[in-house]
Coordinates of C-alpha atoms in Angstrom, one line a residue:
M1 CA 65.4 91.1 -12.5
A2 CA 63.4 88.0 -10.5
Y3 CA 62.6 88.2 -7.4
E4 CA 64.0 87.0 -4.1
K5 CA 62.6 84.5 -2.5
V6 CA 63.7 85.2 0.9
W7 CA 61.6 81.4 2.3
A8 CA 63.3 79.8 -0.3
Q9 CA 66.2 78.9 2.7
N10 CA 63.5 78.0 5.3
E11 CA 64.0 74.7 6.8
R12 CA 60.9 74.0 8.0
L13 CA 59.2 74.3 4.9
N14 CA 56.4 72.0 3.6
K15 CA 56.7 69.5 0.6
N16 CA 54.5 71.3 -2.0
E17 CA 56.9 73.7 -0.8
I18 CA 60.1 72.6 -1.2
N19 CA 58.8 71.0 -4.8
K20 CA 57.8 74.2 -6.0
L21 CA 61.5 76.1 -5.6
K22 CA 62.3 73.6 -8.0
K23 CA 59.7 73.6 -10.9
D24 CA 57.2 77.0 -11.0
G25 CA 53.4 76.0 -11.1
L26 CA 53.3 77.6 -14.9
S27 CA 55.3 75.1 -16.1
I28 CA 52.8 72.5 -16.0
F29 CA 51.8 74.0 -19.3
D30 CA 55.4 73.6 -21.2
D31 CA 54.2 69.9 -19.5
I32 CA 51.2 69.2 -20.3
P33 CA 51.4 69.3 -24.2
K34 CA 54.0 65.5 -23.5
Y35 CA 51.6 64.0 -21.2
A36 CA 48.7 63.8 -23.8
K37 CA 50.3 62.5 -26.5
N38 CA 52.0 60.3 -23.7
G39 CA 49.1 59.4 -21.8
F40 CA 48.5 59.4 -18.4
E41 CA 50.5 56.8 -16.8
S42 CA 54.0 58.9 -18.1
I43 CA 52.1 61.2 -15.7
P44 CA 54.4 60.4 -11.6
R45 CA 52.3 61.2 -9.0
D46 CA 54.8 64.4 -7.2
Q47 CA 53.5 65.6 -10.6
Y48 CA 49.9 66.1 -9.6
M49 CA 50.1 68.9 -7.8
Y50 CA 51.0 71.7 -10.3
F51 CA 48.5 71.0 -12.3
K52 CA 46.8 72.7 -9.9
F53 CA 47.9 76.2 -11.4
A54 CA 46.5 75.1 -14.4
G55 CA 42.9 75.4 -13.2
L56 CA 43.1 71.0 -13.2
T57 CA 42.6 68.9 -10.5
V58 CA 43.4 64.7 -11.2
Q59 CA 39.4 63.3 -11.0
K60 CA 38.8 60.2 -8.9
P61 CA 39.4 57.8 -9.6
Q62 CA 42.5 58.8 -9.8
D63 CA 43.7 56.2 -12.3
K64 CA 41.4 57.4 -15.2
G65 CA 43.1 60.1 -16.7
L66 CA 40.6 62.9 -16.2
F67 CA 40.7 65.7 -14.4
M68 CA 37.9 68.3 -12.9
M69 CA 38.4 71.7 -14.9
R70 CA 38.0 75.4 -13.9
V71 CA 38.0 78.2 -16.3
K72 CA 38.1 81.4 -15.2
V73 CA 35.4 84.4 -15.2
P74 CA 37.1 87.9 -13.6
S75 CA 33.4 88.9 -11.9
G76 CA 31.7 86.8 -14.3
V77 CA 31.2 89.0 -16.8
L78 CA 30.3 85.9 -20.4
R79 CA 30.7 87.7 -23.7
S80 CA 28.1 85.7 -26.4
E81 CA 31.5 83.9 -28.5
Q82 CA 32.6 82.9 -24.5
A83 CA 29.9 80.7 -23.2
I84 CA 29.0 79.2 -27.2
V85 CA 33.5 78.2 -26.3
L86 CA 32.0 77.1 -22.8
A87 CA 28.7 75.2 -24.1
D88 CA 30.6 73.5 -26.7
I89 CA 34.1 71.9 -24.2
G90 CA 31.0 70.9 -21.5
D91 CA 29.3 69.0 -24.7
E92 CA 32.0 67.4 -26.3
F93 CA 34.5 67.2 -23.4
G94 CA 32.5 67.4 -19.9
R95 CA 30.2 64.0 -21.3
G96 CA 27.9 67.0 -21.5
F97 CA 27.3 69.8 -18.7
L98 CA 28.8 72.2 -16.2
D99 CA 28.9 74.0 -13.2
L100 CA 29.0 77.5 -12.2
T101 CA 30.9 77.4 -8.5
T102 CA 30.7 80.3 -6.4
R103 CA 33.4 82.5 -7.2
Q104 CA 31.7 83.1 -10.5
A105 CA 33.8 80.6 -12.2
I106 CA 32.8 77.5 -14.6
Q107 CA 33.5 74.2 -14.1
Y108 CA 33.7 70.6 -15.6
H109 CA 34.3 66.8 -14.8
W110 CA 35.4 64.4 -17.0
I111 CA 38.1 67.1 -19.0
P112 CA 40.5 64.0 -20.8
L113 CA 44.2 64.7 -20.3
E114 CA 44.3 63.8 -24.5
H115 CA 41.8 66.8 -24.9
L116 CA 43.9 69.3 -23.6
P117 CA 46.0 71.8 -25.4
E118 CA 42.7 71.5 -27.5
I119 CA 40.7 72.7 -24.6
F120 CA 43.3 75.2 -24.2
D121 CA 44.1 76.8 -27.4
R122 CA 40.3 77.2 -27.5
L123 CA 39.7 79.0 -24.7
K124 CA 42.7 81.5 -25.2
A125 CA 41.0 82.4 -29.3
V126 CA 38.0 84.3 -27.3
G127 CA 40.1 85.3 -24.3
L128 CA 39.7 82.6 -21.5
T129 CA 42.2 80.3 -19.1
T130 CA 42.0 78.1 -16.6
S131 CA 45.6 79.2 -15.9
E132 CA 45.5 80.1 -11.7
A133 CA 41.9 79.0 -11.4
E134 CA 43.6 76.6 -9.0
G135 CA 47.1 76.3 -6.8
D136 CA 49.0 78.5 -5.3
A137 CA 48.2 81.8 -7.0
P138 CA 45.1 84.8 -7.1
R139 CA 42.0 83.1 -8.6
N140 CA 39.0 84.3 -10.6
I141 CA 38.7 88.0 -9.2
V142 CA 35.3 87.8 -7.8
G143 CA 32.6 91.3 -8.5
N144 CA 29.3 92.5 -8.5
P145 CA 28.0 90.6 -11.8
L146 CA 25.9 93.5 -12.5
A147 CA 28.5 95.8 -13.1
G148 CA 28.3 98.2 -15.7
I149 CA 24.4 98.9 -15.2
D150 CA 23.5 97.9 -11.9
P151 CA 21.4 100.9 -10.3
D152 CA 23.0 100.3 -7.2
E153 CA 26.9 100.6 -7.7
L154 CA 29.1 103.1 -6.9
F155 CA 31.0 102.8 -10.7
D156 CA 31.6 101.1 -12.9
T157 CA 34.1 97.9 -11.9
R158 CA 34.4 95.9 -14.9
P159 CA 37.5 98.2 -16.0
I160 CA 39.8 97.4 -13.0
V161 CA 38.2 94.3 -12.8
D162 CA 40.4 94.2 -15.9
R163 CA 43.8 95.9 -15.3
V164 CA 44.4 92.9 -12.2
F165 CA 43.3 89.6 -13.8
H166 CA 45.7 91.4 -16.1
Y167 CA 48.1 92.6 -13.4
F168 CA 48.4 89.2 -11.2
Q169 CA 47.8 86.9 -14.6
D170 CA 50.7 84.8 -15.2
N171 CA 53.2 86.5 -13.5
P172 CA 55.9 85.0 -12.2
D173 CA 56.5 87.3 -9.1
F174 CA 53.3 86.2 -8.2
S175 CA 52.4 82.5 -9.0
N176 CA 54.3 80.5 -5.9
L177 CA 51.9 81.9 -3.3
P178 CA 51.7 80.6 0.4
R179 CA 48.6 78.3 -0.4
K180 CA 45.7 79.9 -3.0
Y181 CA 45.0 83.9 -2.5
K182 CA 41.4 85.2 -3.6
I183 CA 40.4 88.8 -4.5
S184 CA 37.1 90.4 -4.2
I185 CA 36.4 93.9 -7.1
N186 CA 32.7 95.4 -6.0
S187 CA 30.7 98.5 -6.1
N188 CA 27.4 97.1 -5.7
V189 CA 26.3 98.9 -2.4
Y190 CA 25.1 95.3 -1.2
N191 CA 28.1 93.3 -0.8
V192 CA 28.0 91.4 -3.4
G193 CA 32.0 90.5 -3.4
Q194 CA 31.3 88.9 -0.8
A195 CA 34.5 91.0 0.9
Q196 CA 34.8 89.7 4.5
I197 CA 35.8 86.0 2.9
N198 CA 38.4 87.2 1.1
D199 CA 41.9 87.6 1.2
L200 CA 41.7 90.9 -0.2
A201 CA 38.9 92.6 -0.7
F202 CA 37.6 96.0 -2.4
M203 CA 33.8 97.7 -1.1
P204 CA 32.0 100.8 -1.9
A205 CA 33.0 103.9 0.2
T206 CA 33.4 107.7 -0.3
K207 CA 34.9 110.0 1.3
V208 CA 35.5 114.7 0.6
I209 CA 38.5 114.9 -0.6
D210 CA 39.5 119.5 -1.2
G211 CA 35.5 119.2 -0.9
K212 CA 34.3 116.9 -3.5
K213 CA 32.6 113.0 -2.7
V214 CA 34.8 111.1 -4.0
S215 CA 33.2 107.4 -4.9
G216 CA 36.5 105.1 -4.3
F217 CA 37.3 101.7 -2.0
H218 CA 37.6 100.7 0.9
V219 CA 40.3 97.2 1.6
L220 CA 39.9 94.5 3.5
V221 CA 42.3 91.9 4.0
G222 CA 42.2 88.0 5.6
G223 CA 39.8 86.7 4.9
G224 CA 39.0 82.6 4.4
L225 CA 36.9 80.1 5.1
A226 CA 37.7 76.1 5.5
A227 CA 37.8 74.9 9.5
R228 CA 38.8 78.0 10.7
P229 CA 36.8 80.6 8.9
Y230 CA 38.3 84.4 9.3
L231 CA 36.5 87.3 8.7
A232 CA 38.3 90.5 7.1
K233 CA 39.9 93.2 8.6
K234 CA 40.1 96.5 7.1
L235 CA 42.6 99.0 6.7
N236 CA 42.8 102.3 7.3
V237 CA 42.4 103.5 3.8
F238 CA 40.6 105.1 1.4
I239 CA 41.5 104.9 -2.5
H240 CA 40.5 106.0 -5.4
T241 CA 41.6 105.4 -9.3
A242 CA 42.6 102.4 -10.7
D243 CA 46.1 102.9 -9.9
E244 CA 46.1 103.0 -6.0
V245 CA 44.4 99.9 -6.7
I246 CA 47.0 98.1 -8.1
K247 CA 49.5 99.6 -5.2
V248 CA 47.6 98.2 -2.8
A249 CA 47.2 94.8 -4.2
D250 CA 50.5 94.3 -6.0
A251 CA 52.1 95.8 -1.9
V252 CA 49.0 93.2 0.4
T253 CA 49.7 90.1 -1.8
R254 CA 53.4 90.6 -2.0
L255 CA 53.6 90.4 2.2
Y256 CA 52.3 87.2 1.9
R257 CA 53.8 85.7 -1.2
D258 CA 57.2 86.5 1.2
F259 CA 55.6 86.5 4.6
G260 CA 53.1 84.1 4.6
Y261 CA 53.8 81.1 6.5
R262 CA 55.3 77.6 4.4
K263 CA 55.5 74.9 7.3
S264 CA 51.8 73.9 7.2
R265 CA 49.5 73.5 4.4
A266 CA 47.2 74.4 7.4
R267 CA 48.0 77.7 8.0
A268 CA 49.2 78.4 5.8
R269 CA 46.7 81.4 3.7
L270 CA 46.8 85.8 4.4
K271 CA 44.8 85.1 7.1
Y272 CA 46.9 83.5 9.4
L273 CA 49.4 85.9 8.8
I274 CA 47.6 88.9 9.7
A275 CA 46.0 87.0 12.9
D276 CA 49.9 87.0 14.6
W277 CA 50.8 90.4 13.0
G278 CA 47.4 91.9 14.0
I279 CA 46.1 94.5 11.4
K280 CA 48.0 97.2 12.9
K281 CA 51.7 95.6 12.0
F282 CA 50.1 95.1 8.9
E283 CA 48.5 98.3 7.4
E284 CA 52.1 100.0 8.1
K285 CA 54.0 97.2 6.0
V286 CA 51.2 97.9 3.0
L287 CA 52.2 101.8 4.0
E288 CA 56.0 100.8 2.9
L289 CA 54.8 99.1 0.4
T290 CA 52.8 101.6 -1.2
G291 CA 53.3 106.0 0.3
P292 CA 51.5 107.2 2.0
L293 CA 47.4 106.6 1.2
T294 CA 44.5 108.4 1.8
P295 CA 42.5 107.7 5.5
A296 CA 39.3 105.7 5.2
G297 CA 36.2 108.0 4.6
H298 CA 32.4 106.6 4.6
D299 CA 31.0 102.8 4.0
E300 CA 28.7 102.2 1.5
T301 CA 27.9 99.4 1.8
K302 CA 24.0 98.7 2.7
G303 CA 23.0 95.0 3.6
W304 CA 23.8 92.4 1.8
N305 CA 21.9 90.1 -0.9
A306 CA 24.1 86.9 -0.8
G307 CA 24.4 86.6 -4.4
Y308 CA 20.7 86.4 -5.4
F309 CA 19.0 88.6 -8.0
Y310 CA 15.9 86.7 -9.5
G311 CA 13.4 88.2 -11.0
V312 CA 13.5 91.3 -14.4
H313 CA 15.2 94.2 -12.7
P314 CA 15.5 98.0 -14.7
Q315 CA 19.4 98.4 -15.5
K316 CA 20.6 101.8 -15.3
Q317 CA 20.7 102.8 -18.6
N318 CA 17.1 103.8 -19.5
G319 CA 15.0 101.3 -21.3
L320 CA 16.5 98.3 -20.4
S321 CA 16.4 95.4 -17.8
Y322 CA 18.4 92.5 -16.5
V323 CA 16.9 89.1 -15.4
G324 CA 18.6 86.7 -12.4
V325 CA 17.7 82.4 -12.7
S326 CA 17.6 80.0 -10.7
V327 CA 20.0 77.4 -11.4
P328 CA 20.0 74.9 -8.9
V329 CA 22.3 74.2 -6.9
G330 CA 24.9 75.8 -9.9
R331 CA 24.7 72.7 -12.4
L332 CA 23.1 72.7 -16.1
S333 CA 23.7 70.8 -19.2
A334 CA 26.3 72.8 -21.8
N335 CA 23.3 72.8 -24.2
D336 CA 20.7 74.8 -22.0
F337 CA 24.1 76.8 -20.8
R338 CA 24.1 77.1 -24.8
S339 CA 20.5 77.8 -25.2
F340 CA 21.4 80.4 -22.2
A341 CA 24.1 82.0 -24.7
R342 CA 21.7 82.0 -27.7
L343 CA 18.7 83.6 -25.8
A344 CA 21.4 86.4 -24.6
G345 CA 21.9 86.6 -28.1
A346 CA 18.5 87.0 -29.3
Y347 CA 17.0 89.5 -27.3
G348 CA 20.1 91.3 -25.7
T349 CA 23.7 91.7 -26.6
G350 CA 24.8 88.1 -25.4
E351 CA 26.2 88.9 -22.5
L352 CA 25.6 86.1 -20.4
R353 CA 27.1 87.2 -15.8
T354 CA 27.6 83.9 -13.4
A355 CA 26.4 84.9 -9.7
N356 CA 28.5 83.9 -7.1
S357 CA 25.3 82.1 -5.8
Q358 CA 26.0 79.8 -8.7
N359 CA 23.0 81.4 -10.5
L360 CA 23.0 82.9 -13.8
I361 CA 22.2 86.7 -15.3
L362 CA 20.8 88.0 -18.9
P363 CA 21.6 91.8 -18.9
N364 CA 20.3 93.7 -21.5
I365 CA 17.1 93.3 -22.4
P366 CA 14.7 95.9 -23.8
N367 CA 11.9 96.3 -21.7
E368 CA 9.7 95.5 -24.4
K369 CA 11.4 91.9 -25.3
T370 CA 11.0 90.8 -21.4
D371 CA 8.1 89.1 -22.0
Q372 CA 8.6 87.8 -24.8
L373 CA 12.1 86.1 -23.3
L374 CA 10.4 84.6 -21.0
A375 CA 8.3 82.8 -23.4
D376 CA 11.2 80.7 -23.5
D377 CA 10.7 77.5 -22.7
L378 CA 13.3 77.4 -21.1
F379 CA 12.4 79.0 -18.2
K380 CA 10.1 76.5 -16.6
K381 CA 13.9 74.6 -15.8
F382 CA 15.1 77.2 -14.5
P383 CA 12.5 79.6 -13.9
I384 CA 13.3 83.8 -12.1
H385 CA 11.5 83.3 -9.4
P386 CA 12.1 80.3 -7.8
S387 CA 10.6 77.8 -4.8
H388 CA 12.5 79.0 -1.0
F389 CA 14.0 76.7 -0.6
M390 CA 15.6 75.3 -4.2
G391 CA 15.7 78.5 -5.2
Y392 CA 18.5 79.6 -2.2
A393 CA 20.3 76.3 -1.6
V394 CA 24.4 75.9 -2.8
A395 CA 26.7 72.8 -3.3
C396 CA 30.8 72.2 -3.4
T397 CA 31.6 69.5 -5.5
G398 CA 31.0 66.8 -3.0
N399 CA 32.6 63.0 -3.5
E400 CA 31.0 62.7 -6.9
F401 CA 34.3 64.3 -8.5
C402 CA 36.1 65.8 -5.7
N403 CA 39.2 64.3 -3.4
L404 CA 38.8 65.5 -0.4
A405 CA 34.8 65.9 0.0
L406 CA 33.3 62.8 2.0
T407 CA 29.8 63.1 0.9
N408 CA 28.1 63.5 -1.7
T409 CA 26.5 66.8 -2.3
K410 CA 25.2 68.4 -5.4
D411 CA 22.7 65.6 -5.5
R412 CA 22.2 65.7 -2.4
M413 CA 21.1 69.2 -1.6
R414 CA 19.1 69.0 -4.7
E415 CA 16.4 66.5 -3.1
I416 CA 16.7 67.5 0.1
A417 CA 15.4 70.8 -1.0
Q418 CA 13.1 69.6 -3.4
F419 CA 11.1 67.5 -0.9
L420 CA 11.2 70.9 1.4
D421 CA 9.6 72.3 -1.0
R422 CA 7.1 70.0 -1.4
E423 CA 6.6 69.8 2.8
I424 CA 7.2 73.3 3.9
D425 CA 5.3 76.6 2.2
I426 CA 7.4 79.1 4.2
D427 CA 7.3 83.3 3.6
V428 CA 11.0 84.1 3.8
P429 CA 14.2 82.1 1.7
V430 CA 16.2 79.8 3.7
R431 CA 19.4 80.0 2.3
I432 CA 20.8 75.9 2.9
N433 CA 24.7 75.3 1.8
M434 CA 26.0 72.3 2.2
V435 CA 29.4 71.0 1.5
G436 CA 31.7 68.0 1.9
C437 CA 34.2 69.1 3.9
T438 CA 35.9 71.8 5.7
N439 CA 37.3 73.6 2.4
S440 CA 34.0 74.5 2.3
C441 CA 34.0 75.4 -1.3
G442 CA 30.8 75.5 -1.0
Q443 CA 30.7 78.4 1.7
R444 CA 28.2 76.4 4.2
Q445 CA 29.5 78.8 6.6
I446 CA 27.8 81.9 5.3
A447 CA 24.3 80.3 5.0
D448 CA 20.9 80.5 7.3
I449 CA 21.8 77.1 8.0
G450 CA 25.2 74.7 6.3
I451 CA 24.9 71.8 6.0
Q452 CA 29.1 69.5 6.4
G453 CA 29.2 66.4 5.8
L454 CA 31.8 63.2 7.5
K455 CA 31.1 59.9 8.3
L456 CA 29.5 58.2 10.8
R457 CA 30.5 54.8 12.7
T458 CA 26.8 53.3 13.0
K459 CA 26.7 50.6 15.7
D460 CA 27.7 47.2 13.8
K461 CA 30.8 49.5 12.8
Q462 CA 30.0 50.9 9.1
L463 CA 30.6 53.9 8.1
V464 CA 28.1 55.7 6.8
D465 CA 27.3 59.7 5.2
A466 CA 26.1 61.7 7.3
Y467 CA 25.9 65.6 8.6
E468 CA 26.7 68.1 11.1
L469 CA 24.5 71.5 10.8
F470 CA 25.3 75.3 11.9
V471 CA 23.0 77.8 11.7
G472 CA 22.7 81.8 11.2
G473 CA 25.3 82.8 8.9
S474 CA 25.0 86.0 7.7
L475 CA 27.5 88.8 5.7
K476 CA 25.7 91.4 7.2
G477 CA 27.5 94.5 8.8
T478 CA 30.3 93.0 9.8
G479 CA 29.9 89.7 9.4
H480 CA 28.6 86.5 10.8
F481 CA 29.7 83.0 10.3
N482 CA 27.2 79.6 11.7
E483 CA 27.3 78.3 15.2
R484 CA 27.8 74.1 14.8
L485 CA 24.7 72.4 16.6
K486 CA 26.3 69.1 18.4
G487 CA 25.4 66.1 16.9
R488 CA 25.5 64.2 13.4
I489 CA 22.9 63.0 11.3
P490 CA 22.2 59.9 9.4
D491 CA 21.6 60.5 6.0
Y492 CA 18.6 58.8 5.8
L493 CA 17.4 60.9 8.5
L494 CA 19.1 64.2 6.9
P495 CA 15.5 65.6 5.3
A496 CA 13.1 64.4 8.1
V497 CA 15.6 66.5 10.4
L498 CA 15.7 69.7 8.6
K499 CA 12.1 69.1 7.1
D500 CA 10.9 69.5 11.3
F501 CA 13.6 71.6 12.3
L502 CA 11.9 73.9 9.8
V503 CA 8.5 73.1 10.3
Y504 CA 8.7 74.8 13.7
F505 CA 11.0 78.1 12.4
K506 CA 8.2 78.6 10.3
E507 CA 4.8 78.1 13.1
H508 CA 7.0 80.4 15.8
K509 CA 9.2 83.1 13.4
G510 CA 7.1 85.8 13.0
K511 CA 6.1 87.5 9.3
G512 CA 8.8 87.7 7.1
E513 CA 10.9 86.9 10.1
S514 CA 14.8 85.6 8.1
F515 CA 16.2 82.7 9.6
F516 CA 18.7 84.6 10.9
S517 CA 17.0 87.2 12.9
F518 CA 15.3 84.0 14.3
K519 CA 18.2 82.6 15.1
N520 CA 19.3 85.7 16.6
R521 CA 16.1 85.7 18.6
V522 CA 16.2 82.2 20.1
G523 CA 19.4 81.7 20.6
T524 CA 22.2 78.7 19.6
D525 CA 21.4 76.1 22.6
F526 CA 17.6 76.9 22.0
L527 CA 18.6 75.7 18.8
Q528 CA 20.9 72.7 20.1
H529 CA 17.9 71.4 22.3
L530 CA 15.1 71.5 19.6
L531 CA 17.1 69.0 17.2
N532 CA 18.3 67.0 20.4
K533 CA 14.2 66.9 20.5
I534 CA 13.7 66.7 17.1
M535 CA 16.8 63.7 16.5
G536 CA 14.9 61.8 19.7
D537 CA 12.3 61.6 18.2
H538 CA 12.6 60.0 15.2
S539 CA 15.5 57.0 16.7
E540 CA 12.8 56.2 18.9
E541 CA 10.7 56.1 15.4
A542 CA 13.5 54.4 14.3
G543 CA 13.5 52.0 17.3

């Protein structure tokens, strides 16, 4: 029996919600073969929104019949045959490229409408899907890319991720949520799953039950980024079985589905419902659905590694190591991706893992084979010990393909990071995340330095690309979003301004002091004063 759409009688639904009451988003899979046969012109514009439920966005310019396409990779774990199919799709339909996303998914551009049915069939044959990789539904589950091999995890989360994924995937009970919905499941003690920025997050915890120390999860709810970022809040529960994970995930998602806001899409994320209800009321409603749960135990999180795993490291399996590789701003050719899959098969078990830092991991490499593996020329292009700017640069898709972005990000971030590496030798990494709009797919709020694109009107009234800086983001402890520095920096000045800003950091930091620690020591007001001075100096030079 179908669930009751309790919001259906609301007279103040936004346009998308009215349309979704007429037609479920997943029905787009029935329509795509027809559209593929009849051509892009056969798609009514009011049907574009439904393509998101198939992991597709009509790519700019919106009259060419091309799509940006995302493929789900739960917790970033890929088998060799899956990786080969993904590489083949990039080669044959994506003009030879693919991107690694900040949610461990694979993203393509230039995908032609007429080939979508074939692409779906090829993905399905190896257990992959684009379904609900976008749209108002549960997105790709992020987690620990080292699950099952990680010396720093409490337990292997792969079986739980798999169960939660299949519980929600293509489930009509949860295919019409008020907005996108992001889940994180992780037991690594360095917060690999970025718990605080997800709608629902399971993070490592322990509790003594009947005299025995039990490993399990604490639960966070209501995190999210975009223009008004919120850090997730903790429920007073400890769960330690897969059945309890499903119970809690179902309850939280059901509450969001039935009571989340559907009037304005700008306020439709779960974080707004929890902000209005308060965490205590939300927790009470969860427990009404789940029944009694064990109160929270001890948080086992020790820090935050931001999803970086560079280098060769021992696995918890004796004699095996994993190799963390830098993929600059997450973009690589399909041929290079295939080469990684080939190396993973030749030296390991064929697996590849994607990290939410937009990088790759090759697991299960016998220790005696690591030197031979790393002798391959591919690691000259994709180093395991990257430089301190290029290796820690993250960027969203940008206006090259995304309809929302105002500025270029991928290419620009790469250029800037390469410039900074040439100009500044520094003893610590500086995490720089660039985004082209307020949606923050590139997660600029949690970066040491966030760069957000916008437009600037010049003296002669021309609109040009410009950027704002944000400083001091981290997900250590309860987390802290970075803070905006006033001043719009024209694109042509951005590399030089960043150089001067970071040279000051280098010359005045303590040995080994991170940018986050430096920002907390000197204060945001001081960094604003520093930026003002740098901008003033460059304005005088330009004059």
